[in-house]
Every structure is written in C-alpha cells, then in structure tokens.
C-alpha cells in the first residue's frame, strides 16, 4: 500500500431518501474531489483545523473501543501518535455539499488503522461489503448522528455500488462515458447543507400516511426505473422517469431543495431542457442535473457553474 493513498468524493446518483425507505440506490466515486493524509511540523490554517478535528474524532473512536462497542478494532495508539506528530486530512471535498467529505475521512482512517482490515482489492464479496458498510456507518455516525455507511463505503472501495436493499448491495459496472450531447452535472446551490436536520424533516413526513404512500407507490417506482435505464444506457426511459422523479421531489421535498435553485428546478421541468434532483440529503450543497443537450443546459444555467460528471 502506498504511503498516503487518495480517497475520492462520492455522488449518490439515485436513491436519496429512498434508501431509508428500501428503494434502490446507485452511488459512484467522483475523483474530481479528493483527500489524503499529510503531515506537517508547522500546522496552520486549514491543516491546524483538520488536526484539531482529528483529535476530537479520536476521542469518539477511543470511547467506542474502550466500551467494547466498536465493530472493527483500530490501532488507536498509532492514530494518536500520528495526530500528535502533525497528521491532518488534506481534502478538496467541500463540507456540507453532499459529496462525502466525512465519508472520505472515515475510509482513510479505517484503511490506515483497522486491525483486521477488509482489503478492497482481494476480499470483496457480498458479505464483506455489508460488513464494511456497518463498520464504516458506525465510524461516520460521529458526524451525522446516524450514518448508513454508504458514503464511506464508496470512498473506500472506489467503485460504483448498487443498493438493492439494506442487506443487498454490490459493486456494479457503469455504462462507459459516451461522446454524445447528454450529460450528468453538478450544480452549486451556493450554500452548505446539514444532513441531520434534513433527515429529521423526512422522518417527520414519513409519519404521514399520504406521504408514505407517495414514497412507496411513486418515488420507488420512478427511482428504480431510472437506475435500471441508466445502467442499461437507455436514455428514453431514463429521461421520462427522471422528469417524474424531479417533479415529485419538487412537490413533496420542498424543504430539502435549496431556495437558490427553486426557480431553476421548475424551469427544467417546464422546458425539458434538463431535470434536477437532490444530491444527498439536500438543504444546500450540490444538486444533480441530467440533460440530453449539455450545451443548451449550460446556456440556460449560466452563472450557476454546472460541473460535468458524466457524458452519454
């Protein structure tokens, strides 16, 4: 293993909130943003802040380990020594943007300090993926209150993962990027979001029978159809279901849609030039865009800096 491997961001293409409700999800690594451990004798600014955060996180892991609750024991002595020696996590992954900043850190700590680490190059089968998700979910709970473990799992495996249910998930091949006009892109809402408050709003909504029905009957249907069409590279059903999904989220998930993109979201549905959807829990950060004509979408979204992820 090289000394300081890179850990990429992740993007949940499909399944935000649906995964909680047992619909499918598809998450992919995104190497445009990345993080790695570094060391400095003279910590200042960002590196000093990161080192201080690692100290707090170390205390959380130490309590877990000492209470016997930790699922995968870590070499905490080594981690503590490294933190004292000026270790920090140097990351370009924006925090609060739904692209896995805490996931990458958890993946990096597990990779470097786990006592019996599951090797992503040799040990990956269904059981080990489910086990890894539990381990990393426990590690990431420090940041979000409760974590599914999916984000750090993608950051650790550096492979796309298809989630069929809580206990059924596996790596999957994505269609090769094409040279066509179509694209998936990120759109910056201009403000970070927080996961926990958004999840709390969703859980509150789930107490409503009508909302539960919408999730079960409509959201799951459109979401799962989008995943199947995307994996097959079949754009016609992908975009007809994307439109329904985008409309449904606009109607039922209003608090999760950052106010700065409300009008753009509506405009996409009305013009069919692009469709927007949540990227992670919403409330801020990035939103995801899908279009059959990226140049046209770019023109319509001028000033909002769309960031290309995938072409087809």
JSON list of N, CA and C in Angstrom, two decimals, residues 57-58 60-62 64-65 70-79 106-117 135-136 138-139:
[
{"chain": "A", "resi": 57, "resn": "UNK", "atom": "N", "xyz": [-12.24, 13.58, 16.96]},
{"chain": "A", "resi": 57, "resn": "UNK", "atom": "CA", "xyz": [-12.75, 12.33, 16.38]},
{"chain": "A", "resi": 57, "resn": "UNK", "atom": "C", "xyz": [-12.06, 11.12, 17.05]},
{"chain": "A", "resi": 58, "resn": "UNK", "atom": "N", "xyz": [-10.78, 11.27, 17.34]},
{"chain": "A", "resi": 58, "resn": "UNK", "atom": "CA", "xyz": [-10.02, 10.21, 18.02]},
{"chain": "A", "resi": 58, "resn": "UNK", "atom": "C", "xyz": [-10.68, 9.86, 19.37]},
{"chain": "A", "resi": 60, "resn": "UNK", "atom": "N", "xyz": [-13.81, 10.14, 20.20]},
{"chain": "A", "resi": 60, "resn": "UNK", "atom": "CA", "xyz": [-15.04, 9.37, 19.91]},
{"chain": "A", "resi": 60, "resn": "UNK", "atom": "C", "xyz": [-14.70, 7.90, 19.64]},
{"chain": "A", "resi": 61, "resn": "UNK", "atom": "N", "xyz": [-13.68, 7.67, 18.82]},
{"chain": "A", "resi": 61, "resn": "UNK", "atom": "CA", "xyz": [-13.28, 6.30, 18.48]},
{"chain": "A", "resi": 61, "resn": "UNK", "atom": "C", "xyz": [-12.74, 5.57, 19.71]},
{"chain": "A", "resi": 62, "resn": "UNK", "atom": "N", "xyz": [-12.02, 6.31, 20.55]},
{"chain": "A", "resi": 62, "resn": "UNK", "atom": "CA", "xyz": [-11.44, 5.73, 21.77]},
{"chain": "A", "resi": 62, "resn": "UNK", "atom": "C", "xyz": [-12.56, 5.26, 22.72]},
{"chain": "A", "resi": 64, "resn": "UNK", "atom": "N", "xyz": [-15.62, 4.46, 21.89]},
{"chain": "A", "resi": 64, "resn": "UNK", "atom": "CA", "xyz": [-16.26, 3.29, 21.25]},
{"chain": "A", "resi": 64, "resn": "UNK", "atom": "C", "xyz": [-15.45, 2.03, 21.53]},
{"chain": "A", "resi": 65, "resn": "UNK", "atom": "N", "xyz": [-14.13, 2.15, 21.39]},
{"chain": "A", "resi": 65, "resn": "UNK", "atom": "CA", "xyz": [-13.27, 0.98, 21.54]},
{"chain": "A", "resi": 65, "resn": "UNK", "atom": "C", "xyz": [-13.20, 0.54, 23.01]},
{"chain": "A", "resi": 70, "resn": "UNK", "atom": "N", "xyz": [-17.16, -0.96, 19.54]},
{"chain": "A", "resi": 70, "resn": "UNK", "atom": "CA", "xyz": [-16.61, -0.80, 18.19]},
{"chain": "A", "resi": 70, "resn": "UNK", "atom": "C", "xyz": [-16.71, -2.12, 17.42]},
{"chain": "A", "resi": 71, "resn": "UNK", "atom": "N", "xyz": [-17.15, -2.05, 16.16]},
{"chain": "A", "resi": 71, "resn": "UNK", "atom": "CA", "xyz": [-17.33, -3.27, 15.35]},
{"chain": "A", "resi": 71, "resn": "UNK", "atom": "C", "xyz": [-15.97, -3.76, 14.85]},
{"chain": "A", "resi": 72, "resn": "UNK", "atom": "N", "xyz": [-15.15, -2.84, 14.39]},
{"chain": "A", "resi": 72, "resn": "UNK", "atom": "CA", "xyz": [-13.82, -3.21, 13.87]},
{"chain": "A", "resi": 72, "resn": "UNK", "atom": "C", "xyz": [-12.75, -2.47, 14.68]},
{"chain": "A", "resi": 73, "resn": "UNK", "atom": "N", "xyz": [-12.00, -3.18, 15.53]},
{"chain": "A", "resi": 73, "resn": "UNK", "atom": "CA", "xyz": [-10.97, -2.53, 16.34]},
{"chain": "A", "resi": 73, "resn": "UNK", "atom": "C", "xyz": [-9.93, -1.80, 15.48]},
{"chain": "A", "resi": 74, "resn": "UNK", "atom": "N", "xyz": [-9.47, -0.65, 16.01]},
{"chain": "A", "resi": 74, "resn": "UNK", "atom": "CA", "xyz": [-8.48, 0.17, 15.31]},
{"chain": "A", "resi": 74, "resn": "UNK", "atom": "C", "xyz": [-7.20, 0.25, 16.14]},
{"chain": "A", "resi": 75, "resn": "UNK", "atom": "N", "xyz": [-6.10, 0.50, 15.48]},
{"chain": "A", "resi": 75, "resn": "UNK", "atom": "CA", "xyz": [-4.83, 0.73, 16.18]},
{"chain": "A", "resi": 75, "resn": "UNK", "atom": "C", "xyz": [-4.81, 2.20, 16.62]},
{"chain": "A", "resi": 76, "resn": "UNK", "atom": "N", "xyz": [-5.45, 2.45, 17.76]},
{"chain": "A", "resi": 76, "resn": "UNK", "atom": "CA", "xyz": [-5.62, 3.83, 18.21]},
{"chain": "A", "resi": 76, "resn": "UNK", "atom": "C", "xyz": [-4.33, 4.46, 18.71]},
{"chain": "A", "resi": 77, "resn": "UNK", "atom": "N", "xyz": [-3.42, 3.64, 19.20]},
{"chain": "A", "resi": 77, "resn": "UNK", "atom": "CA", "xyz": [-2.12, 4.17, 19.65]},
{"chain": "A", "resi": 77, "resn": "UNK", "atom": "C", "xyz": [-1.40, 4.82, 18.47]},
{"chain": "A", "resi": 78, "resn": "UNK", "atom": "N", "xyz": [-1.41, 4.11, 17.35]},
{"chain": "A", "resi": 78, "resn": "UNK", "atom": "CA", "xyz": [-0.76, 4.61, 16.14]},
{"chain": "A", "resi": 78, "resn": "UNK", "atom": "C", "xyz": [-1.44, 5.89, 15.64]},
{"chain": "A", "resi": 79, "resn": "UNK", "atom": "N", "xyz": [-2.80, 5.91, 15.68]},
{"chain": "A", "resi": 79, "resn": "UNK", "atom": "CA", "xyz": [-3.54, 7.10, 15.25]},
{"chain": "A", "resi": 79, "resn": "UNK", "atom": "C", "xyz": [-3.21, 8.28, 16.16]},
{"chain": "A", "resi": 106, "resn": "UNK", "atom": "N", "xyz": [-13.46, 8.87, 7.03]},
{"chain": "A", "resi": 106, "resn": "UNK", "atom": "CA", "xyz": [-13.68, 7.58, 7.70]},
{"chain": "A", "resi": 106, "resn": "UNK", "atom": "C", "xyz": [-13.01, 6.45, 6.92]},
{"chain": "A", "resi": 107, "resn": "UNK", "atom": "N", "xyz": [-13.13, 6.50, 5.59]},
{"chain": "A", "resi": 107, "resn": "UNK", "atom": "CA", "xyz": [-12.49, 5.47, 4.75]},
{"chain": "A", "resi": 107, "resn": "UNK", "atom": "C", "xyz": [-10.98, 5.49, 4.94]},
{"chain": "A", "resi": 108, "resn": "UNK", "atom": "N", "xyz": [-10.42, 6.70, 5.02]},
{"chain": "A", "resi": 108, "resn": "UNK", "atom": "CA", "xyz": [-8.96, 6.84, 5.17]},
{"chain": "A", "resi": 108, "resn": "UNK", "atom": "C", "xyz": [-8.50, 6.30, 6.53]},
{"chain": "A", "resi": 109, "resn": "UNK", "atom": "N", "xyz": [-9.26, 6.59, 7.58]},
{"chain": "A", "resi": 109, "resn": "UNK", "atom": "CA", "xyz": [-8.87, 6.12, 8.92]},
{"chain": "A", "resi": 109, "resn": "UNK", "atom": "C", "xyz": [-9.00, 4.60, 9.01]},
{"chain": "A", "resi": 110, "resn": "UNK", "atom": "N", "xyz": [-10.09, 4.06, 8.48]},
{"chain": "A", "resi": 110, "resn": "UNK", "atom": "CA", "xyz": [-10.26, 2.60, 8.50]},
{"chain": "A", "resi": 110, "resn": "UNK", "atom": "C", "xyz": [-9.13, 1.93, 7.71]},
{"chain": "A", "resi": 111, "resn": "UNK", "atom": "N", "xyz": [-8.84, 2.46, 6.55]},
{"chain": "A", "resi": 111, "resn": "UNK", "atom": "CA", "xyz": [-7.82, 1.88, 5.67]},
{"chain": "A", "resi": 111, "resn": "UNK", "atom": "C", "xyz": [-6.44, 1.84, 6.35]},
{"chain": "A", "resi": 112, "resn": "UNK", "atom": "N", "xyz": [-6.11, 2.91, 7.05]},
{"chain": "A", "resi": 112, "resn": "UNK", "atom": "CA", "xyz": [-4.77, 3.03, 7.64]},
{"chain": "A", "resi": 112, "resn": "UNK", "atom": "C", "xyz": [-4.64, 2.37, 9.02]},
{"chain": "A", "resi": 113, "resn": "UNK", "atom": "N", "xyz": [-5.74, 2.37, 9.79]},
{"chain": "A", "resi": 113, "resn": "UNK", "atom": "CA", "xyz": [-5.61, 1.97, 11.20]},
{"chain": "A", "resi": 113, "resn": "UNK", "atom": "C", "xyz": [-6.41, 0.73, 11.61]},
{"chain": "A", "resi": 114, "resn": "UNK", "atom": "N", "xyz": [-7.24, 0.16, 10.74]},
{"chain": "A", "resi": 114, "resn": "UNK", "atom": "CA", "xyz": [-8.02, -1.03, 11.14]},
{"chain": "A", "resi": 114, "resn": "UNK", "atom": "C", "xyz": [-7.08, -2.19, 11.43]},
{"chain": "A", "resi": 115, "resn": "UNK", "atom": "N", "xyz": [-7.37, -2.91, 12.50]},
{"chain": "A", "resi": 115, "resn": "UNK", "atom": "CA", "xyz": [-6.51, -4.03, 12.92]},
{"chain": "A", "resi": 115, "resn": "UNK", "atom": "C", "xyz": [-6.63, -5.20, 11.94]},
{"chain": "A", "resi": 116, "resn": "UNK", "atom": "N", "xyz": [-7.86, -5.60, 11.61]},
{"chain": "A", "resi": 116, "resn": "UNK", "atom": "CA", "xyz": [-8.06, -6.67, 10.61]},
{"chain": "A", "resi": 116, "resn": "UNK", "atom": "C", "xyz": [-8.85, -6.10, 9.44]},
{"chain": "A", "resi": 117, "resn": "UNK", "atom": "N", "xyz": [-8.18, -5.28, 8.68]},
{"chain": "A", "resi": 117, "resn": "UNK", "atom": "CA", "xyz": [-8.83, -4.53, 7.61]},
{"chain": "A", "resi": 117, "resn": "UNK", "atom": "C", "xyz": [-9.33, -5.46, 6.49]},
{"chain": "A", "resi": 135, "resn": "UNK", "atom": "N", "xyz": [-19.42, -1.31, 9.57]},
{"chain": "A", "resi": 135, "resn": "UNK", "atom": "CA", "xyz": [-18.23, -0.78, 10.25]},
{"chain": "A", "resi": 135, "resn": "UNK", "atom": "C", "xyz": [-18.10, 0.72, 9.99]},
{"chain": "A", "resi": 136, "resn": "UNK", "atom": "N", "xyz": [-18.18, 1.09, 8.71]},
{"chain": "A", "resi": 136, "resn": "UNK", "atom": "CA", "xyz": [-17.97, 2.50, 8.33]},
{"chain": "A", "resi": 136, "resn": "UNK", "atom": "C", "xyz": [-19.14, 3.37, 8.76]},
{"chain": "A", "resi": 138, "resn": "UNK", "atom": "N", "xyz": [-20.82, 2.97, 11.54]},
{"chain": "A", "resi": 138, "resn": "UNK", "atom": "CA", "xyz": [-20.57, 3.26, 12.95]},
{"chain": "A", "resi": 138, "resn": "UNK", "atom": "C", "xyz": [-19.52, 4.37, 13.08]},
{"chain": "A", "resi": 139, "resn": "UNK", "atom": "N", "xyz": [-18.47, 4.29, 12.27]},
{"chain": "A", "resi": 139, "resn": "UNK", "atom": "CA", "xyz": [-17.42, 5.31, 12.32]},
{"chain": "A", "resi": 139, "resn": "UNK", "atom": "C", "xyz": [-17.95, 6.69, 11.91]}
]
